[in-house]
PDB file of C-alpha atoms in Angstrom:
ATOM      1  CA  GLY A  16      -2.809 -19.167  -6.714  1.00  0.00           C
ATOM      2  CA  ALA A  17      -2.068 -16.764  -8.850  1.00  0.00           C
ATOM      3  CA  GLY A  18      -1.585 -13.259  -6.950  1.00  0.00           C
ATOM      4  CA  VAL A  19      -2.413  -9.792  -8.379  1.00  0.00           C
ATOM      5  CA  SER A  20       0.165  -9.035 -11.523  1.00  0.00           C
ATOM      6  CA  GLN A  21       0.822  -5.808 -13.178  1.00  0.00           C
ATOM      7  CA  SER A  22       2.346  -5.278 -16.975  1.00  0.00           C
ATOM      8  CA  PRO A  23       5.306  -4.180 -17.231  1.00  0.00           C
ATOM      9  CA  ARG A  24       6.976  -3.591 -14.465  1.00  0.00           C
ATOM     10  CA  TYR A  25       9.445  -1.467 -16.153  1.00  0.00           C
ATOM     11  CA  LYS A  26       8.142   1.968 -18.161  1.00  0.00           C
ATOM     12  CA  VAL A  27      11.004   4.854 -18.871  1.00  0.00           C
ATOM     13  CA  ALA A  28       8.928   7.364 -21.042  1.00  0.00           C
ATOM     14  CA  LYS A  29      10.181  10.242 -22.759  1.00  0.00           C
ATOM     15  CA  ARG A  30       8.538  13.207 -20.863  1.00  0.00           C
ATOM     16  CA  GLY A  31       5.509  13.657 -22.748  1.00  0.00           C
ATOM     17  CA  GLN A  32       5.242  10.522 -24.258  1.00  0.00           C
ATOM     18  CA  ASP A  33       1.232   8.825 -23.646  1.00  0.00           C
ATOM     19  CA  VAL A  34       2.483   6.031 -21.180  1.00  0.00           C
ATOM     20  CA  ALA A  35      -0.864   3.344 -19.711  1.00  0.00           C
ATOM     21  CA  LEU A  36       0.097   0.361 -17.057  1.00  0.00           C
ATOM     22  CA  ARG A  37      -2.622  -3.050 -16.690  1.00  0.00           C
ATOM     23  CA  CYS A  38      -2.657  -4.967 -13.657  1.00  0.00           C
ATOM     24  CA  ASP A  39      -3.878  -8.449 -13.552  1.00  0.00           C
ATOM     25  CA  PRO A  40      -6.094  -8.753  -9.521  1.00  0.00           C
ATOM     26  CA  ILE A  41      -6.842 -11.785  -8.303  1.00  0.00           C
ATOM     27  CA  SER A  42      -9.658 -13.782 -10.345  1.00  0.00           C
ATOM     28  CA  GLY A  43     -13.240 -13.214  -7.994  1.00  0.00           C
ATOM     29  CA  HIS A  44     -12.012 -10.253  -7.214  1.00  0.00           C
ATOM     30  CA  VAL A  45     -14.684  -7.142  -7.088  1.00  0.00           C
ATOM     31  CA  SER A  46     -12.594  -4.237  -5.574  1.00  0.00           C
ATOM     32  CA  LEU A  47      -9.783  -3.236  -7.341  1.00  0.00           C
ATOM     33  CA  PHE A  48      -7.055   0.102  -6.936  1.00  0.00           C
ATOM     34  CA  TRP A  49      -4.227   1.579  -7.278  1.00  0.00           C
ATOM     35  CA  TYR A  50      -1.974   3.195  -5.760  1.00  0.00           C
ATOM     36  CA  GLN A  51       1.252   5.230  -6.343  1.00  0.00           C
ATOM     37  CA  GLN A  52       4.111   5.769  -4.377  1.00  0.00           C
ATOM     38  CA  ALA A  53       7.149   8.126  -5.133  1.00  0.00           C
ATOM     39  CA  LEU A  54      10.576   7.179  -3.714  1.00  0.00           C
ATOM     40  CA  GLY A  55      10.755   6.848   0.107  1.00  0.00           C
ATOM     41  CA  GLN A  56       6.566   8.040   0.966  1.00  0.00           C
ATOM     42  CA  GLY A  57       4.218   5.313   1.037  1.00  0.00           C
ATOM     43  CA  PRO A  58       1.398   4.218  -1.893  1.00  0.00           C
ATOM     44  CA  GLU A  59      -0.898   6.802  -2.089  1.00  0.00           C
ATOM     45  CA  PHE A  60      -4.552   6.398  -3.314  1.00  0.00           C
ATOM     46  CA  LEU A  61      -5.861   7.390  -7.356  1.00  0.00           C
ATOM     47  CA  THR A  62      -8.699   5.724  -7.688  1.00  0.00           C
ATOM     48  CA  TYR A  63     -11.031   2.582  -6.708  1.00  0.00           C
ATOM     49  CA  PHE A  64     -12.885   0.650  -8.361  1.00  0.00           C
ATOM     50  CA  GLN A  65     -15.902  -1.503  -7.325  1.00  0.00           C
ATOM     51  CA  ASN A  66     -16.213  -4.709 -10.291  1.00  0.00           C
ATOM     52  CA  GLU A  67     -16.398  -2.046 -14.016  1.00  0.00           C
ATOM     53  CA  ALA A  68     -17.725   0.992 -12.249  1.00  0.00           C
ATOM     54  CA  GLN A  69     -15.196   3.473 -10.881  1.00  0.00           C
ATOM     55  CA  LEU A  70     -16.472   4.781  -7.907  1.00  0.00           C
ATOM     56  CA  ASP A  71     -13.907   7.014  -6.445  1.00  0.00           C
ATOM     57  CA  LYS A  72     -11.220   8.847  -8.558  1.00  0.00           C
ATOM     58  CA  SER A  73     -10.358  11.651  -5.825  1.00  0.00           C
ATOM     59  CA  GLY A  74      -6.227  10.579  -6.069  1.00  0.00           C
ATOM     60  CA  LEU A  75      -5.257  10.662  -9.205  1.00  0.00           C
ATOM     61  CA  PRO A  76      -3.716  14.579  -9.791  1.00  0.00           C
ATOM     62  CA  SER A  77      -4.679  15.393 -12.066  1.00  0.00           C
ATOM     63  CA  ASP A  78      -6.764  14.877 -15.860  1.00  0.00           C
ATOM     64  CA  ARG A  79      -3.454  13.771 -17.770  1.00  0.00           C
ATOM     65  CA  PHE A  80      -4.303  10.215 -15.642  1.00  0.00           C
ATOM     66  CA  PHE A  81      -6.998   8.773 -16.869  1.00  0.00           C
ATOM     67  CA  ALA A  82      -7.917   4.218 -15.313  1.00  0.00           C
ATOM     68  CA  GLU A  83     -10.199   1.769 -16.907  1.00  0.00           C
ATOM     69  CA  ARG A  84     -11.530  -2.048 -16.339  1.00  0.00           C
ATOM     70  CA  PRO A  85     -14.465  -2.064 -18.748  1.00  0.00           C
ATOM     71  CA  GLU A  86     -14.964  -5.522 -17.946  1.00  0.00           C
ATOM     72  CA  GLY A  87     -14.608  -5.374 -13.806  1.00  0.00           C
ATOM     73  CA  SER A  88     -11.928  -7.603 -14.053  1.00  0.00           C
ATOM     74  CA  VAL A  89      -8.636  -6.034 -16.044  1.00  0.00           C
ATOM     75  CA  SER A  90      -8.001  -2.428 -15.496  1.00  0.00           C
ATOM     76  CA  THR A  91      -5.328   0.276 -17.207  1.00  0.00           C
ATOM     77  CA  LEU A  92      -3.885   2.665 -15.493  1.00  0.00           C
ATOM     78  CA  LYS A  93      -3.513   5.690 -18.394  1.00  0.00           C
ATOM     79  CA  ILE A  94      -1.073   8.391 -17.858  1.00  0.00           C
ATOM     80  CA  GLN A  95      -0.941  11.144 -20.964  1.00  0.00           C
ATOM     81  CA  ARG A  96       1.530  13.381 -21.917  1.00  0.00           C
ATOM     82  CA  THR A  97       4.022  12.025 -19.601  1.00  0.00           C
ATOM     83  CA  GLN A  98       5.817  14.502 -16.265  1.00  0.00           C
ATOM     84  CA  GLN A  99       9.044  13.977 -14.377  1.00  0.00           C
ATOM     85  CA  GLU A 100       6.541  14.231 -11.643  1.00  0.00           C
ATOM     86  CA  ASP A 101       5.082  11.120 -12.551  1.00  0.00           C
ATOM     87  CA  SER A 102       8.445   9.057 -12.247  1.00  0.00           C
ATOM     88  CA  ALA A 103       6.525   6.724  -9.533  1.00  0.00           C
ATOM     89  CA  VAL A 104       5.933   3.042  -8.399  1.00  0.00           C
ATOM     90  CA  TYR A 105       1.706   1.965  -9.254  1.00  0.00           C
ATOM     91  CA  LEU A 106       0.769  -0.088  -7.648  1.00  0.00           C
ATOM     92  CA  CYS A 107      -2.213  -1.994  -8.443  1.00  0.00           C
ATOM     93  CA  ALA A 108      -4.231  -3.801  -4.828  1.00  0.00           C
ATOM     94  CA  SER A 109      -7.575  -6.086  -5.161  1.00  0.00           C
ATOM     95  CA  SER A 110      -9.836  -7.742  -3.100  1.00  0.00           C
ATOM     96  CA  LEU A 111     -12.803  -9.943  -2.505  1.00  0.00           C
ATOM     97  CA  LEU A 112     -14.917  -7.240  -1.478  1.00  0.00           C
ATOM     98  CA  TRP A 113     -16.474  -4.338  -1.475  1.00  0.00           C
ATOM     99  CA  GLY A 114     -15.039  -1.884   0.610  1.00  0.00           C
ATOM    100  CA  PRO A 115     -13.803  -3.279   4.627  1.00  0.00           C
ATOM    101  CA  GLY A 116     -11.071  -6.795   3.715  1.00  0.00           C
ATOM    102  CA  GLU A 117      -7.671  -7.390   2.519  1.00  0.00           C
ATOM    103  CA  GLN A 118      -5.876  -5.353  -0.368  1.00  0.00           C
ATOM    104  CA  PHE A 119      -2.952  -7.795  -1.836  1.00  0.00           C
ATOM    105  CA  PHE A 120      -0.838  -5.363  -4.381  1.00  0.00           C
ATOM    106  CA  GLY A 121       0.627  -6.360  -6.470  1.00  0.00           C
ATOM    107  CA  PRO A 122       4.701  -6.205  -7.726  1.00  0.00           C
ATOM    108  CA  GLY A 123       4.311  -2.256  -9.038  1.00  0.00           C
ATOM    109  CA  THR A 124       5.382  -0.479 -12.623  1.00  0.00           C
ATOM    110  CA  ARG A 125       8.560   2.065 -11.833  1.00  0.00           C
ATOM    111  CA  LEU A 126       7.329   4.261 -13.957  1.00  0.00           C
ATOM    112  CA  THR A 127      10.760   6.528 -14.958  1.00  0.00           C
ATOM    113  CA  VAL A 128      10.119  10.151 -17.020  1.00  0.00           C
ATOM    114  CA  LEU A 129      13.510  11.190 -18.835  1.00  0.00           C
TER     115      LEU A 129
ATOM    116  CA  GLY B  28      -8.163  14.502   7.497  1.00  0.00           C
ATOM    117  CA  ASP B  29      -6.945  11.490   8.344  1.00  0.00           C
ATOM    118  CA  SER B  30      -3.290   9.978   8.264  1.00  0.00           C
ATOM    119  CA  VAL B  31      -0.336   7.902   9.489  1.00  0.00           C
ATOM    120  CA  THR B  32       2.953   8.716  11.171  1.00  0.00           C
ATOM    121  CA  GLN B  33       5.789   5.779  11.417  1.00  0.00           C
ATOM    122  CA  MET B  34       9.373   6.230  12.799  1.00  0.00           C
ATOM    123  CA  GLU B  35      11.883   7.268   9.835  1.00  0.00           C
ATOM    124  CA  GLY B  36      15.080   4.380   8.924  1.00  0.00           C
ATOM    125  CA  PRO B  37      17.000   2.582   8.313  1.00  0.00           C
ATOM    126  CA  VAL B  38      16.459   0.963  10.768  1.00  0.00           C
ATOM    127  CA  THR B  39      19.696  -1.814  11.008  1.00  0.00           C
ATOM    128  CA  LEU B  40      20.135  -4.579  13.746  1.00  0.00           C
ATOM    129  CA  SER B  41      22.180  -7.953  14.150  1.00  0.00           C
ATOM    130  CA  GLU B  42      20.133 -10.940  14.557  1.00  0.00           C
ATOM    131  CA  GLU B  43      17.840 -11.800  17.187  1.00  0.00           C
ATOM    132  CA  ALA B  44      17.014  -8.823  19.109  1.00  0.00           C
ATOM    133  CA  PHE B  45      14.476  -6.582  19.902  1.00  0.00           C
ATOM    134  CA  LEU B  46      12.701  -4.143  16.995  1.00  0.00           C
ATOM    135  CA  THR B  47       9.992  -1.872  17.712  1.00  0.00           C
ATOM    136  CA  ILE B  48       9.074   0.641  15.325  1.00  0.00           C
ATOM    137  CA  ASN B  49       7.062   3.032  16.170  1.00  0.00           C
ATOM    138  CA  CYS B  50       3.230   4.741  14.286  1.00  0.00           C
ATOM    139  CA  THR B  51       0.204   6.563  15.351  1.00  0.00           C
ATOM    140  CA  TYR B  52      -2.400   7.530  13.426  1.00  0.00           C
ATOM    141  CA  THR B  53      -4.320  10.077  12.829  1.00  0.00           C
ATOM    142  CA  ALA B  54      -8.560   9.848  11.877  1.00  0.00           C
ATOM    143  CA  THR B  55     -11.498  11.550  12.554  1.00  0.00           C
ATOM    144  CA  GLY B  56     -12.929   8.233  13.009  1.00  0.00           C
ATOM    145  CA  TYR B  57     -12.128   3.946  14.514  1.00  0.00           C
ATOM    146  CA  PRO B  58      -9.649   3.570  11.144  1.00  0.00           C
ATOM    147  CA  SER B  59      -8.147   0.050  11.432  1.00  0.00           C
ATOM    148  CA  LEU B  60      -5.073  -0.537  11.394  1.00  0.00           C
ATOM    149  CA  PHE B  61      -2.199  -2.478   9.823  1.00  0.00           C
ATOM    150  CA  TRP B  62       0.911  -3.436   9.115  1.00  0.00           C
ATOM    151  CA  TYR B  63       2.513  -4.036   5.332  1.00  0.00           C
ATOM    152  CA  VAL B  64       5.741  -5.554   5.096  1.00  0.00           C
ATOM    153  CA  GLN B  65       7.444  -5.117   1.614  1.00  0.00           C
ATOM    154  CA  TYR B  66      10.834  -7.598   1.182  1.00  0.00           C
ATOM    155  CA  PRO B  67      13.047  -6.630  -2.146  1.00  0.00           C
ATOM    156  CA  GLY B  68      10.878  -7.185  -5.270  1.00  0.00           C
ATOM    157  CA  GLU B  69       8.287  -8.603  -4.254  1.00  0.00           C
ATOM    158  CA  GLY B  70       4.731  -5.803  -3.382  1.00  0.00           C
ATOM    159  CA  LEU B  71       3.134  -5.823  -0.167  1.00  0.00           C
ATOM    160  CA  GLN B  72       2.266  -8.013   1.932  1.00  0.00           C
ATOM    161  CA  LEU B  73      -0.815  -8.195   4.756  1.00  0.00           C
ATOM    162  CA  LEU B  74       1.294  -8.140   8.800  1.00  0.00           C
ATOM    163  CA  LEU B  75      -0.756  -7.942  11.001  1.00  0.00           C
ATOM    164  CA  LYS B  76      -3.950  -5.681  11.185  1.00  0.00           C
ATOM    165  CA  ALA B  77      -6.563  -4.609  14.428  1.00  0.00           C
ATOM    166  CA  THR B  78     -10.183  -3.679  13.480  1.00  0.00           C
ATOM    167  CA  LYS B  79     -10.523  -1.891  17.234  1.00  0.00           C
ATOM    168  CA  ALA B  80      -8.982  -0.635  20.560  1.00  0.00           C
ATOM    169  CA  ASP B  81      -7.407  -2.859  22.402  1.00  0.00           C
ATOM    170  CA  ASP B  82      -7.737  -5.690  19.884  1.00  0.00           C
ATOM    171  CA  LYS B  83      -4.255  -6.762  19.683  1.00  0.00           C
ATOM    172  CA  GLY B  84      -2.597  -8.059  16.144  1.00  0.00           C
ATOM    173  CA  SER B  85       0.008 -11.164  15.511  1.00  0.00           C
ATOM    174  CA  ASN B  86       2.473 -12.667  13.001  1.00  0.00           C
ATOM    175  CA  LYS B  87       5.790 -14.294  12.476  1.00  0.00           C
ATOM    176  CA  GLY B  88       5.544 -13.665  15.747  1.00  0.00           C
ATOM    177  CA  PHE B  89       5.366  -9.897  15.443  1.00  0.00           C
ATOM    178  CA  GLU B  90       2.659  -7.593  17.571  1.00  0.00           C
ATOM    179  CA  ALA B  91       1.152  -5.090  18.006  1.00  0.00           C
ATOM    180  CA  THR B  92      -2.182  -3.280  20.001  1.00  0.00           C
ATOM    181  CA  TYR B  93      -4.417  -1.493  18.916  1.00  0.00           C
ATOM    182  CA  ARG B  94      -3.765   1.901  21.184  1.00  0.00           C
ATOM    183  CA  LYS B  95      -6.570   4.850  21.377  1.00  0.00           C
ATOM    184  CA  GLU B  96      -5.451   6.430  23.724  1.00  0.00           C
ATOM    185  CA  THR B  97      -1.948   7.118  22.413  1.00  0.00           C
ATOM    186  CA  THR B  98      -3.795   6.047  18.788  1.00  0.00           C
ATOM    187  CA  SER B  99      -0.100   3.952  17.936  1.00  0.00           C
ATOM    188  CA  PHE B 100       0.337   0.490  16.834  1.00  0.00           C
ATOM    189  CA  HIS B 101       4.071   0.546  17.018  1.00  0.00           C
ATOM    190  CA  LEU B 102       5.971  -3.364  16.048  1.00  0.00           C
ATOM    191  CA  GLU B 103       7.316  -5.436  17.409  1.00  0.00           C
ATOM    192  CA  LYS B 104       9.228  -8.804  17.359  1.00  0.00           C
ATOM    193  CA  GLY B 105      10.806  -9.648  20.741  1.00  0.00           C
ATOM    194  CA  SER B 106      13.721 -11.582  17.763  1.00  0.00           C
ATOM    195  CA  VAL B 107      14.473 -10.111  14.361  1.00  0.00           C
ATOM    196  CA  GLN B 108      16.355 -12.644  12.400  1.00  0.00           C
ATOM    197  CA  VAL B 109      18.355 -11.371   8.674  1.00  0.00           C
ATOM    198  CA  SER B 110      14.721 -12.489   7.364  1.00  0.00           C
ATOM    199  CA  ASP B 111      13.076 -10.168   9.280  1.00  0.00           C
ATOM    200  CA  SER B 112      15.445  -7.309   6.498  1.00  0.00           C
ATOM    201  CA  ALA B 113      12.178  -5.635   3.833  1.00  0.00           C
ATOM    202  CA  VAL B 114      10.496  -2.625   4.123  1.00  0.00           C
ATOM    203  CA  TYR B 115       7.265  -1.880   7.190  1.00  0.00           C
ATOM    204  CA  PHE B 116       4.489   0.105   6.296  1.00  0.00           C
ATOM    205  CA  CYS B 117       1.438   0.729   9.291  1.00  0.00           C
ATOM    206  CA  ALA B 118      -0.903   1.963   7.398  1.00  0.00           C
ATOM    207  CA  LEU B 119      -5.506   3.326   8.521  1.00  0.00           C
ATOM    208  CA  ARG B 120      -8.002   2.756   6.807  1.00  0.00           C
ATOM    209  CA  GLU B 121     -11.252   4.722   8.665  1.00  0.00           C
ATOM    210  CA  GLY B 122     -14.628   2.667   9.256  1.00  0.00           C
ATOM    211  CA  THR B 123     -15.766   0.802   5.818  1.00  0.00           C
ATOM    212  CA  GLY B 124     -14.440   2.665   3.560  1.00  0.00           C
ATOM    213  CA  ASN B 125     -12.670   1.469   0.663  1.00  0.00           C
ATOM    214  CA  GLN B 126      -9.705   4.203   0.543  1.00  0.00           C
ATOM    215  CA  PHE B 127      -5.879   2.721   2.442  1.00  0.00           C
ATOM    216  CA  TYR B 128      -3.626   6.059   4.310  1.00  0.00           C
ATOM    217  CA  PHE B 129       0.309   4.968   4.673  1.00  0.00           C
ATOM    218  CA  GLY B 130       2.769   5.186   6.292  1.00  0.00           C
ATOM    219  CA  THR B 131       6.497   6.279   4.806  1.00  0.00           C
ATOM    220  CA  GLY B 132       7.594   3.679   5.408  1.00  0.00           C
ATOM    221  CA  THR B 133      10.220   1.992   7.610  1.00  0.00           C
ATOM    222  CA  SER B 134      13.371   0.140   6.787  1.00  0.00           C
ATOM    223  CA  LEU B 135      14.841  -2.635   8.904  1.00  0.00           C
ATOM    224  CA  THR B 136      18.041  -4.832   7.816  1.00  0.00           C
ATOM    225  CA  VAL B 137      19.364  -7.645  10.403  1.00  0.00           C
ATOM    226  CA  ILE B 138      22.809  -8.188  10.444  1.00  0.00           C
ATOM    227  CA  PRO B 139      23.897 -11.903  11.358  1.00  0.00           C
TER     228      PRO B 139
END
């Protein structure tokens, strides 16, 4: 079956532009996670959804970052007024159940802010 | 807070060599521990996991034992192959929490 997909795979933005990153989780997966992975670092948690509800957004680095999952499937991570420090790979993961359970990761979107 | 520290790379080994990648953790409770692997151009994949002390996770010839006394979860493989070349991430999840904490990753290159 299809895994987690993300689009675009690569995004180049000028500083100050808004960007939107899309995640298509595995069909039927309840939980969805966003992570930010800076170069040479491990993924860092941004936010978590259970169905359409955003239950944890403690990892979002600023109010320029916003995530939504309005119908409980596809999710979008939006970054407003991008800054150079936002350059990273943004990973999406989904899992079948709430709470514990294996997370399946997408290939990521590499964002470069010039 | 919770954190994971893993051996820095890059690591270069000859085929059939023995592999150890060290991982230690800090957690307030009773975490589950994981090793994820990222092959070039692909997403993170779960390699193995252990959910309680003294559990051993194993997969594809890789093993790791959850050692509570040393707060460690070292990854080992007796004989590496070229196809094992990838970046390996140690991670923990606290109890039934949703958040994973990842180490910085260790890049492994296996040469023929």
